[in-house]
Amino acid sequence: MKSWPAPFVPAVPGHGEPLRLFDTRTRSVRPIDAGPVARLYVCGITPYDATHLGHAATYVTFDIVGRVLRDAGHQVEYVQNVTDIDDPLLERAARDSRDWRDLATSQIDLFRDDMTALAVLPPDELVGVVESMAEITEAVRALVEAGTAYRLPVPREEGAGEDVYLDLAQTPSFGEVSGWSRDRMTAVFADNGGDPERVGKRDPLDPLLWRGTREGEPSWDDDLLGAGRPGWHIECTAISLHHLGQPFDIKGGGRDLVFPHHEMSAVQAAALTGDDVFARRYVHQAMVGYEGEKMSKSKGNLVLVSRLLADGVEPMAIRLLLLAQHYRQDWDYTPDLLEAAEARLRCWREALSVNHGEPAVATLAAVRAALSDDLDTRRALAAVDGWAERTLTAQWDDASAPGLVARMVDAVLGVRL
Ligand code: 5CA
Ligand code: ZN
């Protein structure tokens, strides 16, 4: 489907350093070590409600990943999915008496507007599940034919077809992405889209690959599988394999996706390809909360990007608000944090309006060093703060410094001043 317009990325002299990021699978900071083309897959939205600050944090984090990789000399091939058919979308559409397709389309449009306002670099391919049905059914069929998936009749009162599950007992790499114990997996599975209670499953954790059609639910026909719709995790497996191939460099998303979503996506890919390395690195954005709880569409404790924009908050202040937090540390939104970001934006602008500034080469190097070091955006912002403060409090004679800082801040932090 259509992505959103790409912001212009100014050129900056020299190159950034090779990127290192915390990899969830190995639980350590690792070099990304991509080839000339770095391949990135980030789990996209389920379009049943508008973009909140948690989503924005995730997409701004991977936007910075893309900018730093480019600055270090890579080309970036970036794929993001859109879960435009799944239970939460159907439930919300039913609750609001709306057609699920209209709901999805309207929320995807809003998401594009929010991403554009925040100057987030668009994925090269934004891929919906509905438009990927052929790739997804092909993957499920291959698993059935290989005997790594099994079918269960849909309970008679719900429908007449069959559900399809992956047989985890045949996927020895299960558990390697999250590193979680079985108890910990069991504790969250049901709350994260899983159905451990489904009668007849070989293992309560076996992920649903294909949901046989139910009364009143949309479905797609398939000769082998029968009418139905995809389970959640197989969409990201099939879309990544089709658009990027395996292994790709970075699989990203919020930390709420570590288990089951990224674990299951990876074991399904291993079952399909016979190769355990799905993504070389798994990178996760910590959870953004509000009023003491994870911000989530299902709880409704949302601070929407579109609401802040409608209230007159500048998009670049929202970006600075997000960049002032480390991507690996949970944080709660408070209005004070937004005020601090607005003050920083004013200070940077004031410093850039001075005709002569402190020579900026060292600041550029400090920003690059901070970002390549596990995306230390706080340290990067502090380096720019230091330059702005010194520029505003002393006499300097470097006429090119403000321009260089403006281009650097735009190129690697995505902040337009
Ligand atoms: N469509 C699936 C992924 S395939 C999904 O999780 N959609 S979502 O709309 O619920 O979330 C979109 C992205 O935002 C995901 O990467 C998710 O991990 C991330 N996310 C959701 N809530 C938060 C939060 N409170 N803080 C940080 N990131 C979040
Ligand atoms: Zn996903």
Short mmCIF file of C-alpha atoms and ligand atoms in Angstrom, two decimals:
data_model
loop_
_atom_site.label_atom_id
_atom_site.label_comp_id
_atom_site.label_asym_id
_atom_site.label_seq_id
_atom_site.Cartn_x
_atom_site.Cartn_y
_atom_site.Cartn_z
CA MET A 1 0.00 0.00 0.00
CA LYS A 2 1.00 3.63 -0.30
CA SER A 3 3.65 4.72 2.18
CA TRP A 4 4.00 8.41 3.19
CA PRO A 5 6.14 11.19 1.69
CA ALA A 6 9.86 11.03 2.43
CA PRO A 7 11.33 14.08 4.16
CA PHE A 8 14.46 15.55 2.60
CA VAL A 9 17.63 14.42 4.39
CA PRO A 10 20.41 17.01 4.08
CA ALA A 11 24.01 15.98 3.42
CA VAL A 12 26.47 16.26 6.29
CA PRO A 13 30.26 16.14 5.84
CA GLY A 14 32.03 12.87 6.68
CA HIS A 15 30.46 9.66 7.94
CA GLY A 16 28.95 8.41 11.16
CA GLU A 17 30.33 5.46 13.10
CA PRO A 18 29.13 1.86 12.70
CA LEU A 19 25.89 1.34 14.61
CA ARG A 20 25.75 -0.85 17.73
CA LEU A 21 22.41 -1.79 19.26
CA PHE A 22 21.10 -3.95 22.08
CA ASP A 23 20.02 -7.25 20.58
CA THR A 24 17.22 -8.91 22.55
CA ARG A 25 18.17 -12.43 21.43
CA THR A 26 21.75 -12.32 22.69
CA ARG A 27 20.95 -9.82 25.46
CA SER A 28 23.96 -7.70 24.60
CA VAL A 29 24.93 -4.61 22.63
CA ARG A 30 26.13 -5.86 19.24
CA PRO A 31 27.47 -4.27 16.08
CA ILE A 32 24.80 -4.30 13.40
CA ASP A 33 27.40 -5.39 10.85
CA ALA A 34 25.12 -4.93 7.85
CA GLY A 35 26.40 -5.11 4.29
CA PRO A 36 26.16 -2.15 1.88
CA VAL A 37 22.36 -2.51 2.05
CA ALA A 38 21.01 -2.76 5.60
CA ARG A 39 17.65 -4.53 5.70
CA LEU A 40 15.15 -3.51 8.35
CA TYR A 41 11.69 -4.85 9.20
CA VAL A 42 9.55 -3.06 11.79
CA CYS A 43 6.19 -4.29 13.02
CA GLY A 44 3.58 -1.76 12.00
CA ILE A 45 0.24 -0.69 13.39
CA THR A 46 -3.03 -2.49 13.78
CA PRO A 47 -5.21 0.31 12.41
CA TYR A 48 -8.14 0.47 14.78
CA ASP A 49 -7.25 3.65 16.66
CA ALA A 50 -5.01 6.67 16.17
CA THR A 51 -1.24 6.89 16.73
CA HIS A 52 -0.31 7.40 20.38
CA LEU A 53 3.03 8.42 21.85
CA GLY A 54 4.04 4.76 22.34
CA HIS A 55 3.67 4.04 18.64
CA ALA A 56 5.41 7.31 17.83
CA ALA A 57 8.33 6.33 20.11
CA THR A 58 8.70 3.03 18.27
CA TYR A 59 8.64 4.56 14.79
CA VAL A 60 10.89 7.49 15.73
CA THR A 61 13.39 5.05 17.24
CA PHE A 62 13.58 3.03 14.03
CA ASP A 63 13.66 6.25 12.03
CA ILE A 64 16.84 7.16 13.94
CA VAL A 65 18.19 3.65 13.30
CA GLY A 66 17.64 4.26 9.56
CA ARG A 67 19.21 7.72 9.69
CA VAL A 68 22.29 6.48 11.58
CA LEU A 69 22.74 3.56 9.17
CA ARG A 70 22.58 5.96 6.21
CA ASP A 71 24.95 8.36 7.89
CA ALA A 72 27.38 5.44 8.36
CA GLY A 73 27.28 4.85 4.59
CA HIS A 74 24.65 2.11 4.22
CA GLN A 75 21.70 2.08 1.95
CA VAL A 76 18.61 1.06 3.89
CA GLU A 77 15.86 -1.23 2.69
CA TYR A 78 12.97 -0.82 5.10
CA VAL A 79 9.75 -2.84 5.21
CA GLN A 80 6.87 -2.25 7.62
CA ASN A 81 3.59 -4.17 7.78
CA VAL A 82 0.08 -3.01 8.57
CA THR A 83 -2.14 -5.52 10.39
CA ASP A 84 -5.23 -4.57 8.44
CA ILE A 85 -7.14 -7.71 9.42
CA ASP A 86 -7.05 -9.11 12.96
CA ASP A 87 -9.29 -9.63 16.00
CA PRO A 88 -8.84 -6.19 17.64
CA LEU A 89 -9.73 -4.42 14.39
CA LEU A 90 -12.85 -6.53 13.89
CA GLU A 91 -13.89 -6.07 17.52
CA ARG A 92 -13.54 -2.28 17.35
CA ALA A 93 -15.42 -2.14 14.03
CA ALA A 94 -18.26 -4.22 15.53
CA ARG A 95 -18.35 -2.08 18.68
CA ASP A 96 -18.65 1.11 16.61
CA SER A 97 -20.95 -0.43 13.95
CA ARG A 98 -18.43 0.37 11.22
CA ASP A 99 -17.17 -1.58 8.27
CA TRP A 100 -13.75 -2.96 9.29
CA ARG A 101 -12.23 -1.89 5.96
CA ASP A 102 -13.37 1.72 6.40
CA LEU A 103 -12.05 1.77 9.96
CA ALA A 104 -8.66 0.43 8.82
CA THR A 105 -8.42 2.83 5.88
CA SER A 106 -9.26 5.86 8.01
CA GLN A 107 -6.73 4.93 10.72
CA ILE A 108 -3.97 4.17 8.21
CA ASP A 109 -4.55 7.62 6.68
CA LEU A 110 -4.26 9.22 10.12
CA PHE A 111 -1.09 7.25 10.82
CA ARG A 112 0.47 8.47 7.55
CA ASP A 113 -0.37 12.07 8.49
CA ASP A 114 1.14 11.67 11.95
CA MET A 115 4.33 10.07 10.58
CA THR A 116 4.63 12.81 7.96
CA ALA A 117 4.22 15.53 10.60
CA LEU A 118 6.91 13.90 12.76
CA ALA A 119 9.27 13.71 9.73
CA VAL A 120 9.62 9.94 10.11
CA LEU A 121 11.41 8.36 7.13
CA PRO A 122 8.85 6.15 5.40
CA PRO A 123 9.45 2.45 4.80
CA ASP A 124 10.30 1.60 1.20
CA GLU A 125 7.39 -0.77 1.38
CA LEU A 126 4.38 -0.43 3.65
CA VAL A 127 2.66 -3.79 3.29
CA GLY A 128 -0.87 -4.68 4.35
CA VAL A 129 -1.96 -8.17 5.33
CA VAL A 130 -4.98 -8.17 3.05
CA GLU A 131 -2.81 -7.38 0.03
CA SER A 132 -0.36 -10.14 1.10
CA MET A 133 -2.94 -12.92 1.31
CA ALA A 134 -1.28 -14.96 -1.49
CA GLU A 135 2.14 -14.97 0.26
CA ILE A 136 0.57 -15.76 3.63
CA THR A 137 -1.58 -18.66 2.42
CA GLU A 138 1.40 -20.03 0.52
CA ALA A 139 3.43 -20.06 3.75
CA VAL A 140 0.65 -21.77 5.73
CA ARG A 141 0.11 -24.32 2.97
CA ALA A 142 3.84 -25.10 2.88
CA LEU A 143 3.80 -25.75 6.65
CA VAL A 144 0.76 -28.02 6.35
CA GLU A 145 2.31 -29.91 3.47
CA ALA A 146 5.59 -30.33 5.35
CA GLY A 147 3.71 -31.76 8.33
CA THR A 148 4.93 -29.03 10.71
CA ALA A 149 1.40 -27.63 10.99
CA TYR A 150 -1.80 -29.45 11.93
CA ARG A 151 -5.47 -28.78 11.54
CA LEU A 152 -8.24 -28.68 14.09
CA PRO A 153 -11.93 -28.57 13.17
CA VAL A 154 -13.58 -25.27 14.08
CA PRO A 155 -15.96 -25.91 17.03
CA ARG A 156 -19.29 -26.86 15.44
CA GLU A 157 -21.25 -23.99 17.00
CA GLU A 158 -18.83 -21.46 15.45
CA GLY A 159 -18.37 -22.72 11.89
CA ALA A 160 -17.60 -25.63 9.60
CA GLY A 161 -13.98 -25.23 8.51
CA GLU A 162 -10.61 -25.89 10.10
CA ASP A 163 -8.06 -23.90 12.09
CA VAL A 164 -4.37 -24.52 11.45
CA TYR A 165 -1.65 -24.47 14.14
CA LEU A 166 2.12 -24.73 14.06
CA ASP A 167 3.46 -27.76 15.92
CA LEU A 168 6.07 -26.20 18.22
CA ALA A 169 7.37 -29.63 19.18
CA GLN A 170 8.96 -29.72 15.71
CA THR A 171 10.68 -26.33 15.98
CA PRO A 172 13.72 -26.76 18.23
CA SER A 173 14.68 -23.08 18.04
CA PHE A 174 11.49 -22.11 19.91
CA GLY A 175 12.40 -19.79 22.80
CA GLU A 176 15.66 -18.51 21.34
CA VAL A 177 14.53 -14.99 20.49
CA SER A 178 13.00 -14.11 23.85
CA GLY A 179 15.09 -16.44 26.01
CA TRP A 180 12.00 -16.73 28.23
CA SER A 181 11.14 -19.64 30.47
CA ARG A 182 8.05 -21.66 29.65
CA ASP A 183 6.30 -20.29 32.78
CA ARG A 184 6.90 -16.74 31.74
CA MET A 185 5.60 -17.49 28.23
CA THR A 186 2.51 -19.18 29.60
CA ALA A 187 1.78 -16.22 31.87
CA VAL A 188 1.43 -13.70 29.03
CA PHE A 189 0.34 -15.78 26.05
CA ALA A 190 -3.42 -15.39 26.53
CA ASP A 191 -3.13 -11.63 27.02
CA ASN A 192 -1.14 -11.20 23.83
CA GLY A 193 -3.44 -12.70 21.25
CA GLY A 194 -2.80 -16.38 22.17
CA ASP A 195 -5.42 -19.07 22.76
CA PRO A 196 -3.91 -21.55 25.25
CA GLU A 197 -7.37 -22.88 26.19
CA ARG A 198 -8.28 -24.03 22.68
CA VAL A 199 -9.26 -27.68 23.01
CA GLY A 200 -7.26 -30.10 20.85
CA LYS A 201 -4.01 -28.13 20.55
CA ARG A 202 -0.94 -30.30 20.90
CA ASP A 203 0.80 -27.63 22.96
CA PRO A 204 -1.19 -24.75 24.50
CA LEU A 205 1.43 -22.34 23.10
CA ASP A 206 1.15 -23.53 19.47
CA PRO A 207 0.50 -20.40 17.40
CA LEU A 208 -2.55 -20.08 15.18
CA LEU A 209 -1.58 -19.90 11.51
CA TRP A 210 -4.99 -19.89 9.86
CA ARG A 211 -8.37 -19.27 11.44
CA GLY A 212 -11.15 -21.17 9.72
CA THR A 213 -14.06 -18.92 8.88
CA ARG A 214 -16.59 -18.02 11.61
CA GLU A 215 -20.09 -16.71 11.22
CA GLY A 216 -20.02 -13.00 10.38
CA GLU A 217 -16.22 -12.75 9.99
CA PRO A 218 -14.44 -11.82 6.76
CA SER A 219 -12.62 -14.72 5.11
CA TRP A 220 -10.46 -15.56 2.12
CA ASP A 221 -10.75 -18.78 0.15
CA ASP A 222 -7.92 -21.22 -0.20
CA ASP A 223 -8.11 -24.61 -1.92
CA LEU A 224 -6.06 -26.45 0.65
CA LEU A 225 -6.79 -24.49 3.82
CA GLY A 226 -10.44 -23.71 3.22
CA ALA A 227 -11.98 -20.31 3.87
CA GLY A 228 -10.43 -18.34 6.70
CA ARG A 229 -8.03 -15.58 7.65
CA PRO A 230 -4.42 -15.50 8.84
CA GLY A 231 -3.26 -15.70 12.43
CA TRP A 232 -1.24 -12.71 13.61
CA HIS A 233 2.39 -13.91 13.64
CA ILE A 234 2.43 -15.57 10.21
CA GLU A 235 1.77 -12.21 8.53
CA CYS A 236 5.11 -10.83 9.70
CA THR A 237 6.91 -14.08 8.83
CA ALA A 238 5.49 -14.18 5.31
CA ILE A 239 5.83 -10.45 4.61
CA SER A 240 9.47 -10.35 5.80
CA LEU A 241 10.43 -13.46 3.85
CA HIS A 242 8.73 -12.21 0.70
CA HIS A 243 10.00 -8.62 0.77
CA LEU A 244 13.40 -8.96 2.45
CA GLY A 245 14.37 -12.63 2.43
CA GLN A 246 16.22 -14.29 5.27
CA PRO A 247 18.34 -13.42 7.15
CA PHE A 248 17.73 -9.68 7.27
CA ASP A 249 19.59 -7.33 9.57
CA ILE A 250 17.14 -5.93 12.11
CA LYS A 251 13.68 -6.93 13.24
CA GLY A 252 12.13 -4.17 15.30
CA GLY A 253 9.06 -3.25 17.25
CA GLY A 254 7.94 -2.40 20.75
CA ARG A 255 9.08 -4.60 23.63
CA ASP A 256 5.53 -5.90 24.01
CA LEU A 257 6.19 -7.90 20.84
CA VAL A 258 9.16 -9.94 22.11
CA PHE A 259 6.87 -12.79 23.09
CA PRO A 260 4.86 -14.24 21.51
CA HIS A 261 4.98 -12.18 18.32
CA HIS A 262 8.67 -12.07 17.46
CA GLU A 263 9.34 -15.49 18.93
CA MET A 264 6.58 -17.06 16.85
CA SER A 265 7.46 -15.12 13.69
CA ALA A 266 10.99 -16.50 13.97
CA VAL A 267 10.08 -20.15 14.64
CA GLN A 268 7.59 -20.09 11.78
CA ALA A 269 10.33 -18.81 9.47
CA ALA A 270 12.68 -21.53 10.76
CA ALA A 271 10.01 -24.15 10.05
CA LEU A 272 9.56 -22.77 6.53
CA THR A 273 13.19 -22.32 5.54
CA GLY A 274 15.03 -24.88 7.67
CA ASP A 275 17.33 -22.04 8.79
CA ASP A 276 17.11 -20.65 12.32
CA VAL A 277 18.47 -17.19 11.60
CA PHE A 278 15.42 -15.14 10.67
CA ALA A 279 16.65 -11.70 11.72
CA ARG A 280 20.30 -11.17 12.69
CA ARG A 281 19.32 -8.70 15.43
CA TYR A 282 16.10 -8.09 17.37
CA VAL A 283 15.70 -4.55 18.63
CA HIS A 284 12.91 -3.39 20.92
CA GLN A 285 11.59 -0.03 22.02
CA ALA A 286 10.70 0.15 25.72
CA MET A 287 7.12 0.85 26.74
CA VAL A 288 5.74 4.35 26.97
CA GLY A 289 3.17 4.72 29.70
CA TYR A 290 0.68 7.26 30.90
CA GLU A 291 -0.67 7.61 34.40
CA GLY A 292 1.20 4.55 35.59
CA GLU A 293 0.21 2.06 32.91
CA LYS A 294 1.47 1.04 29.48
CA MET A 295 -0.19 3.31 26.93
CA SER A 296 -2.42 1.04 24.88
CA LYS A 297 -5.39 1.22 22.58
CA SER A 298 -7.09 -1.56 24.50
CA LYS A 299 -6.79 0.29 27.84
CA GLY A 300 -7.63 3.64 26.28
CA ASN A 301 -5.06 5.66 28.31
CA LEU A 302 -3.80 7.40 25.23
CA VAL A 303 -1.93 10.57 24.42
CA LEU A 304 -2.54 10.86 20.70
CA VAL A 305 -0.06 12.53 18.39
CA SER A 306 -2.95 14.01 16.40
CA ARG A 307 -4.48 15.44 19.61
CA LEU A 308 -1.22 17.15 20.58
CA LEU A 309 -0.87 18.55 17.05
CA ALA A 310 -4.47 19.78 17.07
CA ASP A 311 -3.73 21.51 20.38
CA GLY A 312 -0.97 23.45 18.63
CA VAL A 313 2.06 21.47 19.81
CA GLU A 314 4.83 21.65 17.23
CA PRO A 315 5.70 18.28 15.68
CA MET A 316 9.41 18.91 16.32
CA ALA A 317 8.71 19.37 20.02
CA ILE A 318 7.06 15.91 20.02
CA ARG A 319 10.15 14.51 18.32
CA LEU A 320 12.42 16.13 20.92
CA LEU A 321 10.17 14.81 23.68
CA LEU A 322 10.66 11.26 22.35
CA LEU A 323 14.38 11.66 21.70
CA ALA A 324 14.93 12.90 25.26
CA GLN A 325 14.21 9.33 26.48
CA HIS A 326 16.47 6.35 25.92
CA TYR A 327 14.75 3.81 23.71
CA ARG A 328 15.52 0.97 26.15
CA GLN A 329 14.03 2.59 29.22
CA ASP A 330 10.32 2.67 30.01
CA TRP A 331 8.94 6.13 30.71
CA ASP A 332 5.65 7.77 31.49
CA TYR A 333 4.43 10.76 29.56
CA THR A 334 3.86 13.93 31.59
CA PRO A 335 3.15 17.45 30.32
CA ASP A 336 6.40 18.66 32.01
CA LEU A 337 8.41 16.53 29.60
CA LEU A 338 6.66 18.18 26.69
CA GLU A 339 7.32 21.64 28.13
CA ALA A 340 11.01 20.78 28.50
CA ALA A 341 11.10 19.67 24.84
CA GLU A 342 9.45 22.94 23.77
CA ALA A 343 12.03 24.93 25.76
CA ARG A 344 14.86 22.96 24.12
CA LEU A 345 13.43 23.66 20.67
CA ARG A 346 13.28 27.40 21.43
CA CYS A 347 16.86 27.38 22.72
CA TRP A 348 18.23 25.56 19.66
CA ARG A 349 16.39 27.94 17.34
CA GLU A 350 17.72 30.94 19.17
CA ALA A 351 21.29 29.64 18.87
CA LEU A 352 20.84 28.96 15.15
CA SER A 353 19.63 32.47 14.55
CA VAL A 354 23.01 33.83 15.70
CA ASN A 355 25.22 34.63 12.71
CA HIS A 356 28.39 33.13 14.15
CA GLY A 357 28.63 30.06 16.34
CA GLU A 358 31.11 27.86 18.09
CA PRO A 359 32.88 25.69 15.48
CA ALA A 360 30.61 22.62 15.24
CA VAL A 361 32.87 19.79 14.07
CA ALA A 362 33.34 18.41 17.59
CA THR A 363 29.59 18.61 18.24
CA LEU A 364 28.92 16.68 15.04
CA ALA A 365 31.39 14.00 16.14
CA ALA A 366 29.83 13.84 19.62
CA VAL A 367 26.31 13.43 18.21
CA ARG A 368 27.46 10.70 15.85
CA ALA A 369 29.35 8.88 18.61
CA ALA A 370 26.33 9.01 20.94
CA LEU A 371 23.85 7.72 18.36
CA SER A 372 26.04 4.88 17.16
CA ASP A 373 26.46 3.80 20.79
CA ASP A 374 23.12 2.00 21.21
CA LEU A 375 21.17 5.06 20.10
CA ASP A 376 22.04 7.31 23.02
CA THR A 377 19.73 10.10 21.89
CA ARG A 378 19.89 11.78 25.30
CA ARG A 379 23.65 12.21 24.98
CA ALA A 380 23.21 13.44 21.40
CA LEU A 381 20.70 16.08 22.53
CA ALA A 382 23.01 17.12 25.37
CA ALA A 383 25.84 17.66 22.86
CA VAL A 384 23.63 20.00 20.81
CA ASP A 385 22.46 21.73 24.03
CA GLY A 386 26.12 22.39 24.90
CA TRP A 387 26.83 23.90 21.49
CA ALA A 388 23.71 26.10 21.70
CA GLU A 389 24.55 27.31 25.19
CA ARG A 390 28.15 28.18 24.30
CA THR A 391 27.06 29.86 21.09
CA LEU A 392 24.59 32.01 23.00
CA THR A 393 26.91 32.96 25.84
CA ALA A 394 30.20 33.87 24.09
CA GLN A 395 31.45 35.60 20.93
CA TRP A 396 32.40 33.25 18.09
CA ASP A 397 33.58 33.81 14.56
CA ASP A 398 32.56 30.62 12.73
CA ALA A 399 29.87 31.72 10.27
CA SER A 400 29.34 28.20 8.93
CA ALA A 401 28.66 26.57 12.32
CA PRO A 402 24.93 27.31 12.65
CA GLY A 403 24.27 25.91 9.16
CA LEU A 404 26.26 22.77 9.89
CA VAL A 405 24.40 22.20 13.16
CA ALA A 406 21.03 22.73 11.47
CA ARG A 407 21.86 20.20 8.73
CA MET A 408 23.25 17.68 11.18
CA VAL A 409 20.29 17.91 13.53
CA ASP A 410 17.95 17.50 10.56
CA ALA A 411 19.88 14.61 8.96
CA VAL A 412 20.60 12.38 11.95
CA LEU A 413 17.97 13.42 14.50
CA GLY A 414 15.22 14.29 12.04
CA VAL A 415 14.65 17.60 13.85
CA ARG A 416 13.81 20.47 11.49
CA LEU A 417 14.60 23.79 13.08
N1 5CA B 1 0.33 -4.78 14.24
C1 5CA B 1 1.04 -5.26 15.38
C2 5CA B 1 2.47 -5.61 15.04
S1 5CA B 1 2.58 -6.74 13.71
C3 5CA B 1 0.98 -4.26 16.54
O1 5CA B 1 1.54 -4.54 17.56
N2 5CA B 1 0.29 -3.14 16.31
S2 5CA B 1 0.08 -1.99 17.41
O2 5CA B 1 -0.70 -0.96 16.74
O3 5CA B 1 -0.46 -2.52 18.60
O4 5CA B 1 1.47 -1.41 17.76
C4 5CA B 1 2.27 -0.79 16.76
C5 5CA B 1 3.73 -0.69 17.22
O5 5CA B 1 3.81 0.16 18.36
C6 5CA B 1 4.29 -2.04 17.65
O6 5CA B 1 5.65 -2.12 17.22
C7 5CA B 1 4.18 -2.00 19.15
O7 5CA B 1 5.15 -2.82 19.77
C8 5CA B 1 4.44 -0.52 19.45
N3 5CA B 1 3.79 -0.07 20.70
C9 5CA B 1 2.49 -0.25 21.06
N4 5CA B 1 2.27 0.31 22.28
C10 5CA B 1 3.44 0.86 22.69
C11 5CA B 1 3.85 1.59 23.87
N5 5CA B 1 3.00 1.87 24.84
N6 5CA B 1 5.14 2.01 23.93
C12 5CA B 1 6.01 1.74 22.93
N7 5CA B 1 5.69 1.07 21.79
C13 5CA B 1 4.41 0.63 21.67
ZN ZN B 2 4.57 -7.87 13.43
#
